[in-house]
CSV table of C-alpha atoms in Angstrom, one decimal:
chain,number,residue,atom,x,y,z
A,246,MET,CA,0.0,0.0,0.0
A,247,ASP,CA,1.6,3.3,-1.0
A,248,GLN,CA,1.3,6.7,0.8
A,249,ARG,CA,-1.7,7.9,-1.3
A,250,GLU,CA,-3.7,4.7,-0.6
A,251,ARG,CA,-2.9,4.9,3.1
A,252,ARG,CA,-4.3,8.5,3.2
A,253,ARG,CA,-7.5,7.4,1.5
A,254,ALA,CA,-8.2,4.5,3.9
A,255,ARG,CA,-10.6,5.6,6.6
A,256,TYR,CA,-12.0,4.0,9.6
A,257,VAL,CA,-15.7,3.0,9.3
A,258,GLY,CA,-17.6,2.0,12.4
A,259,ALA,CA,-19.2,-1.4,12.6
A,260,SER,CA,-22.7,-1.4,11.3
A,261,ILE,CA,-25.6,-2.8,13.4
A,262,GLU,CA,-28.5,-4.3,11.6
A,263,LYS,CA,-31.9,-4.7,13.3
A,264,GLN,CA,-35.2,-5.8,12.0
A,265,LEU,CA,-37.8,-3.0,11.8
A,266,GLY,CA,-40.8,-4.7,10.3
A,267,ALA,CA,-44.1,-3.6,11.7
A,268,LEU,CA,-42.7,-2.0,14.8
A,269,PRO,CA,-43.4,1.6,13.8
A,270,VAL,CA,-47.0,0.7,13.0
A,271,ILE,CA,-47.5,-1.1,16.3
A,272,ALA,CA,-45.9,1.8,18.2
A,273,ASP,CA,-48.3,4.2,16.4
A,274,TYR,CA,-51.3,2.1,17.4
A,275,CYS,CA,-50.1,1.8,21.0
A,276,HIS,CA,-49.6,5.6,21.1
A,277,ARG,CA,-53.1,6.3,19.6
A,278,LEU,CA,-54.6,3.9,22.1
A,279,ASP,CA,-52.7,5.6,24.9
A,280,LEU,CA,-51.7,2.1,26.1
A,281,ALA,CA,-48.6,2.9,28.1
A,282,ASP,CA,-50.2,5.8,29.9
A,283,ILE,CA,-53.4,3.9,30.7
A,284,ILE,CA,-51.3,1.1,32.2
A,285,ASP,CA,-49.0,3.5,34.1
A,286,ARG,CA,-52.0,5.4,35.6
A,287,ALA,CA,-53.6,2.1,36.7
A,288,CYS,CA,-50.2,0.6,37.9
A,289,PRO,CA,-47.8,3.3,38.9
A,290,ILE,CA,-44.2,2.4,39.7
A,291,ARG,CA,-41.4,3.8,41.9
A,292,ASP,CA,-39.3,6.6,40.4
A,293,LEU,CA,-36.2,4.3,40.5
A,294,ALA,CA,-37.5,2.0,37.7
A,295,HIS,CA,-35.8,2.2,34.3
A,296,LEU,CA,-39.0,1.1,32.5
A,297,THR,CA,-42.6,1.7,33.4
A,298,HIS,CA,-45.1,-1.2,33.3
A,299,GLY,CA,-46.7,0.5,30.3
A,300,GLN,CA,-43.4,0.5,28.4
A,301,VAL,CA,-42.9,-3.2,29.2
A,302,ILE,CA,-46.4,-4.1,28.0
A,303,GLU,CA,-46.0,-2.1,24.8
A,304,ALA,CA,-42.9,-4.1,24.1
A,305,LEU,CA,-44.7,-7.3,24.8
A,306,VAL,CA,-47.5,-6.3,22.5
A,307,ALA,CA,-44.9,-5.8,19.7
A,308,ASN,CA,-43.3,-9.1,20.6
A,309,ARG,CA,-46.6,-11.0,20.3
A,310,LEU,CA,-47.5,-9.3,17.0
A,311,THR,CA,-44.0,-9.8,15.4
A,312,SER,CA,-42.9,-13.0,16.9
A,313,PRO,CA,-45.9,-15.1,18.0
A,314,ALA,CA,-44.0,-17.9,19.9
A,315,PRO,CA,-43.8,-18.9,23.5
A,316,LEU,CA,-43.0,-16.0,25.8
A,317,VAL,CA,-39.3,-16.7,26.1
A,318,ARG,CA,-36.2,-14.9,24.9
A,319,VAL,CA,-37.8,-11.5,24.7
A,320,THR,CA,-34.5,-9.9,25.4
A,321,GLU,CA,-32.9,-11.6,22.4
A,322,TRP,CA,-36.0,-10.7,20.3
A,323,ALA,CA,-35.6,-7.0,21.4
A,324,ARG,CA,-31.9,-7.0,20.6
A,325,GLU,CA,-32.6,-8.3,17.0
A,326,HIS,CA,-35.5,-5.9,16.4
A,327,ALA,CA,-35.4,-2.1,16.7
A,328,VAL,CA,-37.2,-2.1,20.0
A,329,GLU,CA,-34.9,0.5,21.6
A,330,GLU,CA,-35.1,2.8,18.7
A,331,VAL,CA,-38.9,2.6,18.3
A,332,PHE,CA,-40.2,2.1,21.8
A,333,GLY,CA,-37.2,3.5,23.8
A,334,ALA,CA,-36.9,0.3,25.8
A,335,ASP,CA,-33.4,-1.1,26.4
A,336,PRO,CA,-33.5,-4.8,25.4
A,337,GLU,CA,-31.4,-5.8,28.4
A,338,LEU,CA,-34.2,-4.5,30.7
A,339,LEU,CA,-36.8,-6.7,29.1
A,340,ASN,CA,-35.7,-9.7,31.1
A,341,ASP,CA,-38.0,-12.4,32.5
A,342,ASP,CA,-38.1,-10.8,36.0
A,343,ARG,CA,-39.1,-7.4,34.7
A,344,ILE,CA,-41.8,-8.9,32.4
A,345,GLY,CA,-43.1,-11.0,35.3
A,346,ARG,CA,-43.3,-7.9,37.6
A,347,ALA,CA,-45.2,-6.0,34.9
A,348,LEU,CA,-47.7,-8.9,34.3
A,349,ASP,CA,-48.2,-9.3,38.0
A,350,ALA,CA,-48.9,-5.6,38.4
A,351,ILE,CA,-51.5,-5.4,35.6
A,352,ALA,CA,-53.3,-8.6,36.6
A,353,PRO,CA,-55.5,-7.1,39.3
A,354,GLU,CA,-56.2,-4.0,37.2
A,355,LEU,CA,-56.9,-5.9,33.9
A,356,ASP,CA,-60.6,-5.1,33.6
A,357,ARG,CA,-59.9,-1.4,34.2
A,358,ILE,CA,-57.0,-1.4,31.7
A,359,VAL,CA,-59.0,-3.3,29.0
A,360,GLY,CA,-62.0,-1.0,29.5
A,361,SER,CA,-59.9,2.2,29.2
A,362,VAL,CA,-58.1,1.0,26.1
A,363,GLY,CA,-61.4,-0.1,24.6
A,364,ALA,CA,-63.0,3.3,25.3
A,365,GLN,CA,-60.0,5.0,23.8
A,366,ALA,CA,-60.2,2.8,20.7
A,367,ILE,CA,-63.9,3.6,20.3
A,368,SER,CA,-63.2,7.3,20.6
A,369,VAL,CA,-60.0,7.5,18.4
A,370,PHE,CA,-61.2,5.2,15.6
A,371,GLY,CA,-64.9,6.1,15.7
A,372,LEU,CA,-66.1,2.6,16.3
A,373,ASP,CA,-69.8,1.9,16.1
A,374,THR,CA,-70.7,0.0,19.2
A,375,SER,CA,-74.5,-0.1,18.6
A,376,ARG,CA,-74.1,-3.7,17.5
A,377,LEU,CA,-71.7,-6.2,18.9
A,378,HIS,CA,-71.0,-9.8,17.8
A,379,TRP,CA,-70.6,-12.2,20.7
A,380,ASP,CA,-68.8,-15.5,20.4
A,381,MET,CA,-68.1,-18.2,23.1
A,382,THR,CA,-65.4,-20.8,22.8
A,383,SER,CA,-64.2,-23.5,25.2
A,384,ILE,CA,-60.7,-24.3,26.4
A,385,SER,CA,-60.3,-28.0,27.5
A,386,LEU,CA,-58.2,-28.7,30.6
A,387,TYR,CA,-56.4,-31.7,31.9
A,388,GLY,CA,-56.4,-32.4,35.7
A,389,ALA,CA,-58.7,-32.8,38.6
A,390,TYR,CA,-59.1,-29.2,39.7
A,391,GLU,CA,-60.4,-30.2,43.1
A,392,GLN,CA,-59.6,-26.9,44.8
A,393,ILE,CA,-61.3,-24.0,43.0
A,394,ASP,CA,-60.6,-20.3,43.7
A,395,ALA,CA,-63.9,-18.5,44.0
A,396,ASP,CA,-62.4,-15.4,42.3
A,397,HIS,CA,-61.8,-17.3,39.0
A,398,PRO,CA,-64.0,-19.3,36.6
A,399,ALA,CA,-64.4,-23.0,37.7
A,400,PRO,CA,-63.3,-25.8,35.4
A,401,LYS,CA,-66.4,-27.9,34.7
A,402,PHE,CA,-67.8,-30.4,32.3
A,403,GLY,CA,-69.9,-28.8,29.5
A,404,HIS,CA,-70.3,-28.8,25.7
A,405,PRO,CA,-66.7,-28.3,24.4
A,406,LYS,CA,-66.1,-27.1,20.9
A,407,ASP,CA,-63.3,-29.7,20.5
A,408,ARG,CA,-65.8,-32.5,21.5
A,409,ARG,CA,-63.6,-33.7,24.3
A,410,LEU,CA,-66.4,-34.6,26.7
A,411,ASP,CA,-64.0,-36.4,28.9
A,412,LEU,CA,-62.2,-33.1,29.9
A,413,LYS,CA,-63.3,-30.2,32.1
A,414,GLN,CA,-63.3,-26.8,30.4
A,415,ILE,CA,-63.4,-23.1,30.8
A,416,GLN,CA,-65.5,-20.9,28.6
A,417,ALA,CA,-64.2,-17.7,27.1
A,418,GLY,CA,-66.4,-15.1,25.4
A,419,LEU,CA,-65.5,-12.2,23.1
A,420,ALA,CA,-67.6,-9.3,21.9
A,421,ALA,CA,-66.4,-7.5,18.7
A,422,THR,CA,-67.8,-4.4,17.0
A,423,GLY,CA,-70.1,-5.0,14.0
A,424,ASP,CA,-68.1,-2.5,11.9
A,425,GLY,CA,-64.7,-4.0,11.7
A,426,GLY,CA,-64.6,-6.8,14.2
A,427,VAL,CA,-62.6,-4.9,16.8
A,428,PRO,CA,-62.7,-6.7,20.2
A,429,VAL,CA,-64.2,-4.5,22.9
A,430,PHE,CA,-65.1,-6.9,25.7
A,431,HIS,CA,-64.0,-10.4,26.9
A,432,ARG,CA,-64.7,-12.5,29.8
A,433,ALA,CA,-63.9,-16.0,31.1
A,434,TYR,CA,-66.7,-18.2,32.5
A,435,ASP,CA,-67.3,-21.5,34.3
A,436,GLY,CA,-67.0,-24.5,32.1
A,437,GLY,CA,-70.8,-25.0,31.8
A,438,ALA,CA,-71.5,-21.4,30.7
A,439,GLY,CA,-72.7,-20.5,27.2
A,440,LYS,CA,-74.9,-17.5,27.3
A,441,TRP,CA,-74.6,-13.7,26.8
A,442,PRO,CA,-73.2,-12.1,30.0
A,443,ARG,CA,-75.6,-10.5,32.4
């Protein structure tokens, strides 16, 4: 290499490639639905936390929509995708413990959160809720379920969709708007349920 070639050679930093995919669209919808703020109002955190519960749940929503697999290796997924650039969440902070704390925090507030997000969706997207479509399905379960928590639906024998009459089940219902099929209400019921909620 002569002197002129040496002068022309320049240092170029290593490039980092990340998948962007649908993350900007998902982030826009989360923002329009006010998802993180609704969660953070329902489940406030201490000032010391690096991520709010709302930020963690937004990242999980993006994870579910872009990588629908078992809820493992979220940190690796976030490193490979532009999660930090789009959502402002450091991938290293999206570890199992932090995700578990966020899910534990929102569990008792879930009805409030879902209702608030649903109301926001109705308002922002102008959804017509004068007509809702209701559908029930069953989830078959293995096991005896001898001790039943009164705060949760009870596994019982019923009329399962998968025709597994030998298994107990839980019923799940979902109401969606007539103009676009946007889910606005859901509920879990005892295994023998199958009617519109009262």
